Every structure is written in structure tokens, then in C-alpha cells.
XYZ file of C-alpha atoms in Angstrom:
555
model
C 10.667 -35.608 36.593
C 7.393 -35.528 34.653
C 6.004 -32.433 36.524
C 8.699 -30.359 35.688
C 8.288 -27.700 33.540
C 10.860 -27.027 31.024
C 12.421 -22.800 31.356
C 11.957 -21.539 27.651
C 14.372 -18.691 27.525
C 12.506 -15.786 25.418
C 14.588 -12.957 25.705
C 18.026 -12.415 25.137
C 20.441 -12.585 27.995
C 21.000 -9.424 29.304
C 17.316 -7.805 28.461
C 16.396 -5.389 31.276
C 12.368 -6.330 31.891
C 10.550 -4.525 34.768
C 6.482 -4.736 34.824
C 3.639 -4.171 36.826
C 2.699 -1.954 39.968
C 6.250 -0.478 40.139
C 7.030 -0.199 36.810
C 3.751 1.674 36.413
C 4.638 3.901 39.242
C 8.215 4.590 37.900
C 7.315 6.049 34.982
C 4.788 8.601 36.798
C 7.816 9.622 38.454
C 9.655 10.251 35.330
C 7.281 11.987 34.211
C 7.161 14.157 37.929
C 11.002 14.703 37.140
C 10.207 16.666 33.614
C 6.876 18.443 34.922
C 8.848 19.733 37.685
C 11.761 21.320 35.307
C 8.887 23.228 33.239
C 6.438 23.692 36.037
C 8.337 27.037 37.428
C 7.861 29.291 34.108
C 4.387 29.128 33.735
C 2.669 32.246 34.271
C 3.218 36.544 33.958
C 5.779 35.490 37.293
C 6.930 32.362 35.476
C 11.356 32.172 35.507
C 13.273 31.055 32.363
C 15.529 28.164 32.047
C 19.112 28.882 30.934
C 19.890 25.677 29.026
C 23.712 24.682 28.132
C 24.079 22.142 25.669
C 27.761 21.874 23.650
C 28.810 25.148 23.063
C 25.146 26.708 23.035
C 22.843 28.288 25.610
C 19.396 28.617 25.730
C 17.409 31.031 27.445
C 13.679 30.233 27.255
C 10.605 30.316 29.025
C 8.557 28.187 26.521
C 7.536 25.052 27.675
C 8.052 23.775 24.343
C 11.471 24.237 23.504
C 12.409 23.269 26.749
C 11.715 20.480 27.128
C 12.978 19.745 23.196
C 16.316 20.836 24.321
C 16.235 18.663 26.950
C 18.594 15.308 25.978
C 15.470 13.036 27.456
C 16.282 9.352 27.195
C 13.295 7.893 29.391
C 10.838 6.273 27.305
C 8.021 7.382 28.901
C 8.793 11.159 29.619
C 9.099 11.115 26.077
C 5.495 11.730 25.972
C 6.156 14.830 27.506
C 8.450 16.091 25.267
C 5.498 14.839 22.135
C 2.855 16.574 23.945
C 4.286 19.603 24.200
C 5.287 19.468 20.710
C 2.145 18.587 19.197
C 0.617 21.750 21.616
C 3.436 24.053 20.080
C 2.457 22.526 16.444
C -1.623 22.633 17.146
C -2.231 25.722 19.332
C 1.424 27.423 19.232
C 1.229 28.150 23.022
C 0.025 26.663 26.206
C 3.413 23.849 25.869
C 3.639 24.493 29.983
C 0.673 24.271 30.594
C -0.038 20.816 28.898
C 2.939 19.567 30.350
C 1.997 20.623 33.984
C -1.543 19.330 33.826
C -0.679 15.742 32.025
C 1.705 15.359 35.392
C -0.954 16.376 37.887
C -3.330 13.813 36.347
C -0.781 11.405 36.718
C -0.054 12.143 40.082
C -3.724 11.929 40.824
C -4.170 8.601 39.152
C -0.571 7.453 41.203
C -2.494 6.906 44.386
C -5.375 4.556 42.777
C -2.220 2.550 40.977
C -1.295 1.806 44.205
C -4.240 0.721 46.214
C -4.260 -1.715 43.025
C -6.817 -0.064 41.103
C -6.745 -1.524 37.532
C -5.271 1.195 35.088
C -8.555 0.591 32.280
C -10.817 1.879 35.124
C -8.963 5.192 35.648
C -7.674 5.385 32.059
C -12.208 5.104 31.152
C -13.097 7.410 33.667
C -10.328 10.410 32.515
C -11.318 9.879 29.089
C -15.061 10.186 29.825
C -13.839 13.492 32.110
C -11.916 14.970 29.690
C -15.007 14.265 26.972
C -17.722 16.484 29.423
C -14.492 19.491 30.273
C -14.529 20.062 26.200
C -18.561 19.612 25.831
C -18.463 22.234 28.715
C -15.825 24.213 27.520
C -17.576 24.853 24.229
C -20.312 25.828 25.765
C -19.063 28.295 27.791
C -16.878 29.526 25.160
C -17.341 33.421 23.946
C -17.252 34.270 21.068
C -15.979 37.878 20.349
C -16.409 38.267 16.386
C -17.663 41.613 15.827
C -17.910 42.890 12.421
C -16.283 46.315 13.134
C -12.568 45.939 11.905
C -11.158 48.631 15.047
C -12.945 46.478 17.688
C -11.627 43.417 15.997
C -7.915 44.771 16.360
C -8.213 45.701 20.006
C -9.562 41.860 20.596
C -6.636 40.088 19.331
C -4.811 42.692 20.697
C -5.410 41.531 23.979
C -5.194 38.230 23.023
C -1.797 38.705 21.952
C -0.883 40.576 25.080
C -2.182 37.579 27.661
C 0.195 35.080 25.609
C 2.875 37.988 26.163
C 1.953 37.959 29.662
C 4.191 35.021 30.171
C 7.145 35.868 28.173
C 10.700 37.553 28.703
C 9.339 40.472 26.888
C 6.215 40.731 29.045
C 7.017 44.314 30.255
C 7.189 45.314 26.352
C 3.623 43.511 25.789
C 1.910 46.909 24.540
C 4.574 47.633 22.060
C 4.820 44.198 20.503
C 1.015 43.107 21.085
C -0.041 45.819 18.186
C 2.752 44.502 15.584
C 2.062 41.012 16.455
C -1.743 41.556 15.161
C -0.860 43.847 12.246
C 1.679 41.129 10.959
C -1.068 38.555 11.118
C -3.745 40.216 9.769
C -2.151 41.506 6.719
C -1.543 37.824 5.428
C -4.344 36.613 2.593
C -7.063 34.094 4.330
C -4.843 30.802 4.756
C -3.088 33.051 7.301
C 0.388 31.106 6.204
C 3.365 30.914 8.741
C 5.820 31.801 6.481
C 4.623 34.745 5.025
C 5.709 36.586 8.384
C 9.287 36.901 8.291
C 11.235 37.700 11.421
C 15.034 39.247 11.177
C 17.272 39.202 14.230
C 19.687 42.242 14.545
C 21.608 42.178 17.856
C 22.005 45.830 18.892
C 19.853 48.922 20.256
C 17.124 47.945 22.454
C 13.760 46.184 22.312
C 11.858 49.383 21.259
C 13.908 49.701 18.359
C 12.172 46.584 16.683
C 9.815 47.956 13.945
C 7.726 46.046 11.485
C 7.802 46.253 7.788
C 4.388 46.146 5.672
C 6.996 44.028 3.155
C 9.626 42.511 3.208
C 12.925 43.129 4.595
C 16.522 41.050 4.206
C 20.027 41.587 4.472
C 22.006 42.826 1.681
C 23.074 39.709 -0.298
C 26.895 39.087 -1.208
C 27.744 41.984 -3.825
C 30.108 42.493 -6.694
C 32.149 45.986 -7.726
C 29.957 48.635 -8.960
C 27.510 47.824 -6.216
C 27.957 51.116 -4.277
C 27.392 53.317 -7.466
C 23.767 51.607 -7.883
C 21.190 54.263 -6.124
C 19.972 53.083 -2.693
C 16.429 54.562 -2.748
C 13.567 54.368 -5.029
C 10.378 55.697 -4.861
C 7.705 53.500 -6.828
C 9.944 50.968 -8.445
C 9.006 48.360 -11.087
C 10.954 44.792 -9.233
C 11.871 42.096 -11.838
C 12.764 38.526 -9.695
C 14.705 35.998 -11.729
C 16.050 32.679 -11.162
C 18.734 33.448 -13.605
C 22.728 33.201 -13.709
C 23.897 36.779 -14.850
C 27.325 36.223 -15.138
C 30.104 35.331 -17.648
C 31.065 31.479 -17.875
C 33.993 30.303 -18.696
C 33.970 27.532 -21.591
C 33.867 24.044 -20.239
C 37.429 22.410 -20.350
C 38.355 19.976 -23.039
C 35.957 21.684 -25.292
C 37.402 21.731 -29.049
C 36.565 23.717 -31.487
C 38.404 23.836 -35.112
C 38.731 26.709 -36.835
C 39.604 27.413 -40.351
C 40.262 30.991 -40.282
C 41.602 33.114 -37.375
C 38.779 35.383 -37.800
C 36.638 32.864 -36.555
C 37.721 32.737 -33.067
C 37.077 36.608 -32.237
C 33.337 35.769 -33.199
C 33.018 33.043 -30.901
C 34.912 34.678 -27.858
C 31.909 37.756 -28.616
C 28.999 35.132 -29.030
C 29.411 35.036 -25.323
C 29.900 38.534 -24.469
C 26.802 39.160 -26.923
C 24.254 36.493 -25.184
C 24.672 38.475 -21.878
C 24.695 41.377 -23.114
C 21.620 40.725 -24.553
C 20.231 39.627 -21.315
C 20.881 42.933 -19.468
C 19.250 44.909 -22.046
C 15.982 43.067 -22.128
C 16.058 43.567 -18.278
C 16.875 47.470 -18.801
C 14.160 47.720 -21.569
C 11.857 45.814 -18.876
C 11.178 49.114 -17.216
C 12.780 47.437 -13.582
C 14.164 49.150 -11.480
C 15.322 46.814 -8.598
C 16.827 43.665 -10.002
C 16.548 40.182 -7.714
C 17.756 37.003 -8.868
C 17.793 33.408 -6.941
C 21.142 32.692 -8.489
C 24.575 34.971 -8.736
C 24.477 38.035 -10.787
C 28.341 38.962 -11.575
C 30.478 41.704 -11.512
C 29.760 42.425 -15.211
C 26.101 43.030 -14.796
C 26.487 44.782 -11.682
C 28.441 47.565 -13.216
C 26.315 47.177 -16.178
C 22.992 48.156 -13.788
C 24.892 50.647 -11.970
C 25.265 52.356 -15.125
C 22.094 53.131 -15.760
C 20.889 53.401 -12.122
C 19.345 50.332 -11.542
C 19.673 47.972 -8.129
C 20.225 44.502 -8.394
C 21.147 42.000 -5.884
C 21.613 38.177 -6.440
C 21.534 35.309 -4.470
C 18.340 36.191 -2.967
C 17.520 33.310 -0.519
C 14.493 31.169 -1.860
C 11.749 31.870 0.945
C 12.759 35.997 1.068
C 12.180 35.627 -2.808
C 8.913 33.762 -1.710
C 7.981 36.590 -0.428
C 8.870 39.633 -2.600
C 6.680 37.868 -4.701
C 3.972 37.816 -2.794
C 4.269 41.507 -1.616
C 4.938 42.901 -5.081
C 3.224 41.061 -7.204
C 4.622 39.325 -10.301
C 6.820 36.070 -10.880
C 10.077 34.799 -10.884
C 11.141 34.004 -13.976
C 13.256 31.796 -15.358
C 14.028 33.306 -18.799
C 14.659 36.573 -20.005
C 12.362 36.591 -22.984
C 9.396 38.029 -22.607
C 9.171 40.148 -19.324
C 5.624 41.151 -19.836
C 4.372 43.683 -17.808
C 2.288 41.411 -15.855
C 5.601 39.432 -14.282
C 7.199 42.697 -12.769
C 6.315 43.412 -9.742
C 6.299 46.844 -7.973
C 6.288 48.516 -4.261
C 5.724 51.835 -2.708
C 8.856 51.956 -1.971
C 12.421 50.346 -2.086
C 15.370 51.697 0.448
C 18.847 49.936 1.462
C 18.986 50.934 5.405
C 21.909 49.983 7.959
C 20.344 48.248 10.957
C 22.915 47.781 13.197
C 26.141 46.788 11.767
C 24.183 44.856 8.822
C 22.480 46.673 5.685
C 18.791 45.995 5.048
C 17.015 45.890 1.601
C 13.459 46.740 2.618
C 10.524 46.758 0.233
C 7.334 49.128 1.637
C 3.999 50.303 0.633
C 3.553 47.179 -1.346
C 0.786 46.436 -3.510
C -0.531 43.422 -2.752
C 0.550 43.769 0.889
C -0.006 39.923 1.998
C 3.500 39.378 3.849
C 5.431 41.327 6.299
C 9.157 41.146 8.310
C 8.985 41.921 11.889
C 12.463 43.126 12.202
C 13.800 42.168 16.523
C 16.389 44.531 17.961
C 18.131 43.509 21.578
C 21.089 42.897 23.469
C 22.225 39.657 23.615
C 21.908 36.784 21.121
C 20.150 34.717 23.590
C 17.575 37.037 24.491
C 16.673 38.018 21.018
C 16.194 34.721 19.941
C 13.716 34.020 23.023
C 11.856 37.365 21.840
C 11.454 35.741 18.884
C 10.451 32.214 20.177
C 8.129 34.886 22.229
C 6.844 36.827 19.041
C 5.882 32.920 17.753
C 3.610 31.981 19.910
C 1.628 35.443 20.118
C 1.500 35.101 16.194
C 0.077 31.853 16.629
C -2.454 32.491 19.069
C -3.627 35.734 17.210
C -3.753 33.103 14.078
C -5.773 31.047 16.448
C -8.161 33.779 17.795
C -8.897 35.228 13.670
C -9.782 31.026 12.669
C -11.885 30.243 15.792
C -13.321 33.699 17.034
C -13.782 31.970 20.778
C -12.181 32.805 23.405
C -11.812 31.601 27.258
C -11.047 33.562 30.262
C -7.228 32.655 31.444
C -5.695 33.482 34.551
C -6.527 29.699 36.012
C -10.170 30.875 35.972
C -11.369 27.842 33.019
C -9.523 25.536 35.167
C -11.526 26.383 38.206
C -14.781 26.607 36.589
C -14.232 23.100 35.060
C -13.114 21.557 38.502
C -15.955 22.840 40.169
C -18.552 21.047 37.148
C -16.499 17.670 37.161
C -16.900 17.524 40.905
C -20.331 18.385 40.949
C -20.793 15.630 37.967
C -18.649 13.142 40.084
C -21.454 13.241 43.120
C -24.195 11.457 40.778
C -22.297 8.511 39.780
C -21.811 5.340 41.429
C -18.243 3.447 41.484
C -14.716 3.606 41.599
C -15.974 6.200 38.658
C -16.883 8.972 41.119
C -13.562 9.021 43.450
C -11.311 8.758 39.600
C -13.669 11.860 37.895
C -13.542 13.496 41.753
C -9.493 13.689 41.484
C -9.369 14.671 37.580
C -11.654 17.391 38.848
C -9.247 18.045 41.517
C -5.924 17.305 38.924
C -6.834 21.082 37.185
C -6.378 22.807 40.025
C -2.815 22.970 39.627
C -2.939 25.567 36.849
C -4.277 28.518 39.627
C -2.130 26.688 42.400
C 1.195 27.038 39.937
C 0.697 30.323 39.029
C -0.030 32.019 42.442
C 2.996 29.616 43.486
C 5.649 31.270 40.293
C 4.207 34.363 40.977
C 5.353 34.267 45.114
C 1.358 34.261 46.890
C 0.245 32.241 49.203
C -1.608 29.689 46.569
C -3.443 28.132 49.707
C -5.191 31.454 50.307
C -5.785 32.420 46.837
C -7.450 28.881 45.849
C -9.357 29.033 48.716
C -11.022 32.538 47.499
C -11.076 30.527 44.146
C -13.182 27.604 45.659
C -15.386 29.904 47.637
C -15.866 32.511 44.216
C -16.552 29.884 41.553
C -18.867 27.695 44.162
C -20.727 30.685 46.026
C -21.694 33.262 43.331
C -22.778 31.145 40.761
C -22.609 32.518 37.463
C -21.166 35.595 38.368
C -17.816 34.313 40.122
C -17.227 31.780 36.539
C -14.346 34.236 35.418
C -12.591 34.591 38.905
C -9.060 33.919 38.622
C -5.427 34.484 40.237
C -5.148 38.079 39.956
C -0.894 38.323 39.481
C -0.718 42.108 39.354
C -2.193 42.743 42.666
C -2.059 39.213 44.800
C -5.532 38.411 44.610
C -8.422 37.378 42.805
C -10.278 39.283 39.730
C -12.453 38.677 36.903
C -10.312 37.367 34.267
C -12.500 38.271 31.717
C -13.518 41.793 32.962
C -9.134 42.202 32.812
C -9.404 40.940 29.599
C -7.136 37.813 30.338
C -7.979 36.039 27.278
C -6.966 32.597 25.819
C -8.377 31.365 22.290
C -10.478 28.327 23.345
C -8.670 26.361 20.741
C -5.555 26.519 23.528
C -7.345 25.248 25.992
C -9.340 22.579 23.981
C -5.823 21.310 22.513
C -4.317 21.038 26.194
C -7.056 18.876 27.848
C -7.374 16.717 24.905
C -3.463 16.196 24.668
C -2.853 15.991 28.509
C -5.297 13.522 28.704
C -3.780 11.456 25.841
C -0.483 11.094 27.321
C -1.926 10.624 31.131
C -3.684 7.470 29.660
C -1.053 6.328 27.141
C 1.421 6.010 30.007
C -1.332 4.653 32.478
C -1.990 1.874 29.725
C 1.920 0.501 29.967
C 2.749 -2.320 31.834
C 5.939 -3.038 31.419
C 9.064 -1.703 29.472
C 11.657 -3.998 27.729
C 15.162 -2.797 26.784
C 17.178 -4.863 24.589
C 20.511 -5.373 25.219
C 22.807 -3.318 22.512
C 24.762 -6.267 19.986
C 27.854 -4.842 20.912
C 27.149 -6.058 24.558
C 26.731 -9.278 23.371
C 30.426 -9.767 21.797
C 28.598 -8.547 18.240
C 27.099 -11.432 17.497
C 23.144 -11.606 16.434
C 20.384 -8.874 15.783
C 21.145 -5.802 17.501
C 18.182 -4.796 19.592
C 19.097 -1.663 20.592
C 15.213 -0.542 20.448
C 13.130 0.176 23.418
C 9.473 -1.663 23.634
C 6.985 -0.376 25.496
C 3.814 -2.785 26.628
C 0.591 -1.508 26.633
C -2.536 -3.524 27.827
C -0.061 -6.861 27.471
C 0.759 -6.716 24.060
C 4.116 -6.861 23.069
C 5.064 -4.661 20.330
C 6.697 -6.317 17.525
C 10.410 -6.265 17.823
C 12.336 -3.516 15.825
C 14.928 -4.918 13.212
């Protein structure tokens, strides 16, 4: 009896625990399952995923929202789904491709997991890897920022075309790369997001999108006496309020005692007079075009119409954001004193019908630091993948104006960089060398995909790849999978360009989430409270287990 040792229950009854080799190996697997859903629309050949959830379908080729559509519940292809977020977030494209290439270093590392390989040893060497591919991607970086503003514009304007490449709209890359790139470089330094607005009208075709050096957005909710104000103004003074211009009704319960009838008539007017007064500093203002955050009523409106003025109120917040910012001025939340210096102006000031919808659009303006790319298309689905589309190319033009460096695309980086980690692997010593040898091998699969979306024989063309990059030397660097004519050609000469950043953000976060996963030994589910007749604290959370310590439990 005395050598017995006594079982010391730890875990509720009903906890699902799995550890070690296999669990290590399952959870490669899950992440196989979500590479291999995103792994077919990489590339100019890539296909889209038409995604149903509830009553809503998606129809995208982006990596990104893919796999954020996705209802995931495996805690460790999570990962995927963060990495490709924080890629969409840091770079704004390349989600795929991070995706793709965290999998195929998984799937490299898979084999060593098995022979019994201790995870630390691979999870050192890929970090030490992935530190020499930046070094060396740095290096070989180029960096294309000439002074001369035209040359400038045709540089991101390939840019902006090779992330188009890969998109729905890829046939229409010349007509949107040039309006992506004028968007972007009219904002102000910070290059802010939201200062490029983008309007979906379903109707007409692609070609019938346009851009707007301004802003433009759909006529707000309008009182009687709207359709005498003119529609068109040629140099217009703007005045933006964030004022109520309507009549209110007294508050109930009020009371008010009167001593002689008389009285009353002078309150009722009081009212009438306070607005009154507020349309006729506006009028005396000079303004033309009338915006307000909050309702103007049917009173004013006639009142502007009148005397030919436009006004239009409930202006949503971030289009009044940006009126401001293209016109100059400020919003204002008084009346009293509209100086000169808080009215905006533009070149000019039209309402247009787009489709079956009316536009207010403000050109020519001043300041010129915000503009409204305004999508036309068919379906709903498809224009809101053109514009998922238009967001990426805005962000990698953003990208390519910040960090003037760019890398050859096209799979050609990838090859370059396996060819200098296998070389590096030969002169070290260890379980180091075969590890570094296969996350050499691991970024082959970016070539191998897209010769394999695009219908070659990827076989063949990585074997040209192999024998360009390792046979002529400096002047085979650039070769890579040549998609128009099902070959091989210098990515660079093609101009096939990716901002480094893209690339530098992949590697980093595909090697992140290849060791995060490699680094968890076991996965504990708690059994939900209701499973347990209600009784005691529901677990309900997942813990993961990395490098055997437990995470403290979630309350």
C-alpha cells in the first residue's frame, strides 16, 4: 500500500487534453486544411472563392477576407486567419501569399516533428533563416525614387498594376492603375486612409468608374423646396455646420403665465425670429452651398431656395470630414461669426444622377488633399470585390510613396532567396543545415503555386527557375514565372514590381506563426458549464501550451 501513488484529479471531468507528437502534427494539418482553401487564388491566374454565409455571398480573391469570412473554430488555424490580417493591416496585400508560405514551412518542419526532432531546434533555425532572407532582401532591394514627378507616376503606376495583376479586375488594370495613383498622391504627407473615399453605384460597366479630385456623396434626405435650389455652381463659397436648422416644437409640460394676451403672439415669434435670424447670417455669409451634420428643415430649405442657395443636411460625419479637407474651412457649430476664413470654397459644385442615385460632387478644390473614387459594375458582389481590389492597390501605392524600394515579383524574390539560404545551409554543421536547407526549399512554393493557378507545368518552369537563378549569376536574380506567355522572364525588365515592405511583412509574419504553432504542445478544451449540469466555473475557453507552460485559466 505504501508505494502507491495517490491519482490527483487536475482537470475537470470531461476536459478534452491531447499533447505531444500528434497533437503537434494535427495542428499542421489544420493549418494544411486553410492554406489549401486560399492557395488556388494567388496569382494573375489565381480563381475567386464564392463564399455563402446567412443570406450573404462573397466573391473574393483576397486572401484576407477570405479567410475572415471563414467561420474558423480551430485554435491553431486561427493563426492563419491573424496573419493574414495583420498582412492586410501592415502591407495591405500579399494576405495569400503569407498564408501559403506559413503552411509550406510547416509542412517542411512536419517531417523533422516526426523523426522526433525537438520543435526549439527547428523553431531556432527558421528564425535565424528568416533573420538572413530580410538582411538579404534589403540588400537587394531597389530603390526607384527619382526626383522627376512624371517618372515617379509611371513607377507606382506599375506598382499598382502588379497588385492588380491578381484581382477580378485584372483585365481593367490600365484603367484603374492611373486613378489608383492619382487618388493616393493627392492626399497631404500622412497619406491617410480615409481621405480616399470610395462610392459603390451598381449599374453601367467598369469603365464607367471615374474619380473625383473632391469629394463626392449621395444626395442626403431632402425637404420641399429642394428641387427649386440650383443644381450647379461654378466657384461657390461652402459653409459646413453642425447645426439644427429647423423649427422645434416647445417641450411638453412647459408653462408659461401670461398676463396679457398680447404676450403670447411675442413668444410664438421669438421662435420664428431666432431662426430666422440664423438663415440670414448664413445668406449674408456669402455661401453658396449649405452642409450641415444635423437636419436642416423644410423651413430653411425653402428659405435657401429662395434666394438660390443649395443646402443639404444630414451630411454623414466622415463625407463632412472630408469637404473640409477639400475646401478648406470648418464646421461650425454656431452661427455667429462666419468669418471668411471658416467658408470653404471649390472649383466647382454639381448634383449629377449616377445611376439611379443623385451625386453631390465637389471639383477643382482648393486645397485638393482628398478624393472619391466613384466604382460602377454589374452585380453587387463584384463591385464590392473591385473595391476590396481598389484597397489593396491603394495600399501598396501608399507603401511604394513611404518606402521607395521595390522587389521584383513574379516568384522571382522567392527564388533568389532559396537559392542564398541553400547555399548558406552548406557551411553549417547540425541538424541546423538540413532545417535552413528545407526553409530554403519551403519558398519555393510561391513560383510552384503560381505556374500551378495559372495551368503550366510548374515542374518544368521551376526547373528553368533553378537552372536561371543558379547558372547566370547575377544576371538570372529577376527570373520569374512568366504567366502571360508560359515561361520564364525577367520580372523586373516586365516591370513586375512588389514594394519590398510586402515582402519583408510576409516572411517576418509567416515565420511568426510557423514557430508559434511549432512551439505548442498540447491543447486543452474545457468542458462548457452547461455540460456539467451548470454547476461550477464555466470554462468554455480554449488553452493552448506552448514550451509546457500552461496558460492561466480564463474566468
Amino acid at each position: 500500500m505504501m508505494g502507491m501513488q495517490p491519482q490527483v484529479v487536475l482537470l475537470r471531468e470531461g476536459a478534452d487534453t491531447s499533447q505531444g507528437k500528434p497533437q503537434l502534427v494535427s495542428n499542421i494539418n489544420a493549418v494544411a486544411a486553410v492554406a489549401d482553401i486560399v492557395r488556388t487564388t494567388l496569382g494573375p491566374r489565381g480563381m475567386d472563392k464564392l463564399i455563402h454565409t446567412d443570406n450573404k455571398v462573397v466573391v473574393s480573391n483576397d486572401g484576407a477576407t477570405i479567410v475572415k469570412t471563414l467561420d474558423i473554430i480551430h485554435p491553431a488555424a486561427q493563426t492563419m486567419v491573424d496573419i493574414a490580417k495583420s498582412q492586410d493591416n501592415e502591407a495591405g496585400d500579399g494576405t495569400t501569399s503569407v498564408v501559403v508560405l506559413a503552411n509550406e514551412f510547416l509542412k517542411e518542419a512536419k517531417q523533422y516533428v516526426e523523426e522526433g526532432v525537438h520543435p526549439q531546434i527547428i523553431i531556432k533555425s527558421y528564425r535565424e533563416a528568416s533573420r538572413l532572407a530580410i538582411e538579404k532582401l534589403k540588400e537587394w532591394s531597389i530603390d526607384i525614387s527619382r526626383q522627376d514627378e512624371k517618372e515617379k507616376r509611371d513607377l507606382l503606376i506599375r506598382c499598382a498594376a502588379t497588385s492588380l495583376n491578381s484581382k477580378l479586375i485584372s483585365h481593367q488594370k490600365d484603367f484603374f492603375a492611373p486613378i489608383v495613383v492619382d487618388a493616393v498622391l493627392s492626399l497631404d504627407e500622412d497619406l491617410p486612409l480615409d481621405m480616399i473615399g470610395i462610392k459603390k453605384v451598381p449599374g453601367g460597366t467598369l469603365e464607367d468608374s471615374f474619380l473625383v479630385k473632391g469629394v463626392a456623396f449621395k444626395k442626403t434626405f431632402s425637404y420641399a423646396g429642394f428641387e427649386q435650389q440650383p443644381k450647379i455652381f461654378d466657384h461657390p463659397k461652402v459653409c459646413m455646420l453642425n447645426v439644427e436648422l429647423e423649427l422645434k416644437s416647445e417641450k411638453e409640460n412647459a408653462e408659461i403665465r401670461l398676463t396679457d394676451p398680447e404676450q403670447y403672439q411675442s413668444i410664438v415669434d421669438a421662435e420664428w425670429n431666432i431662426i430666422y435670424e440664423k438663415l440670414d447670417k448664413i445668406v449674408k455669409s456669402g455661401a453658396k452651398v449649405v452642409l450641415s451634420r444635423l437636419a436642416i428643415g423644410d423651413l430653411a430649405t425653402q428659405y435657401f431656395a429662395d434666394r438660390n442657395i443649395f443646402c443639404a443636411g444630414r451630411v454623414p460625419d466622415e463625407d463632412m470630414r472630408r469637404v473640409v479637407k477639400a475646401c478648406g474651412g470648418a464646421v461650425q457649430t454656431s452661427i455667429h461669426n462666419l468669418s471668411p476664413d471658416v467658408i470653404g470654397s471649390c472649383g466647382k459644385f454639381e448634383e449629377v444622377q449616377i445611376g439611379d442615385e443623385r451625386y453631390n460632387i465637389f471639383s477643382d478644390c482648393p486645397e485638393g488633399k482628398t478624393t472619391t473614387i466613384v466604382l460602377r459594375g454589374g452585380a453587387e458582389q463584384f463591385i464590392a470585390e473591385t473595391e476590396r481590389s481598389i484597397h489593396d492597390s491603394v495600399m501598396i501605392v501608399r507603401r511604394a510613396l513611404k518606402n521607395s524600394k521595390i522587389v521584383p515579383g513574379g516568384g522571382a524574390i522567392e527564388m533568389e532567396l532559396s537559392k542564398f539560404l541553400r547555399m548558406h545551409a552548406r557551411q553549417i554543421y547540425g541538424k541546423a543545415q538540413l532545417v535552413i536547407n528545407s526553409y530554403a526549399k519551403a519558398f519555393e512554393v510561391i513560383p510552384r503555386q503560381l505556374s500551378d493557378n495559372a495551368g503550366f507545368d510548374s515542374t518544368d518552369i521551376l526547373n528553368r527557375l533553378r537552372q536561371k537563378h543558379v547558372a547566370a549569376g547575377e544576371q538570372g536574380r529577376w527570373f520569374g514565372v512568366d504567366v502571360d506567355n508560359d515561361g520564364i522572364c525577367d520580372c523586373y525588365e516586365k516591370f513586375v514590381w512588389e514594394p519590398l515592405q510586402v515582402k519583408l511583412s510576409a516572411i517576418g509574419a509567416a515565420t511568426e506563426a510557423a514557430c508559434l504553432i511549432l512551439s505548442v504542445d498540447e491543447t486543452i478544451k474545457n468542458p462548457q458549464a452547461e455540460e456539467q449540469g451548470g454547476g461550477g466555473r464555466g470554462g468554455g475557453g480554449r488553452r493552448m501550451r506552448g514550451r509546457g507552460r500552461p496558460m492561466p485559466r480564463r474566468r
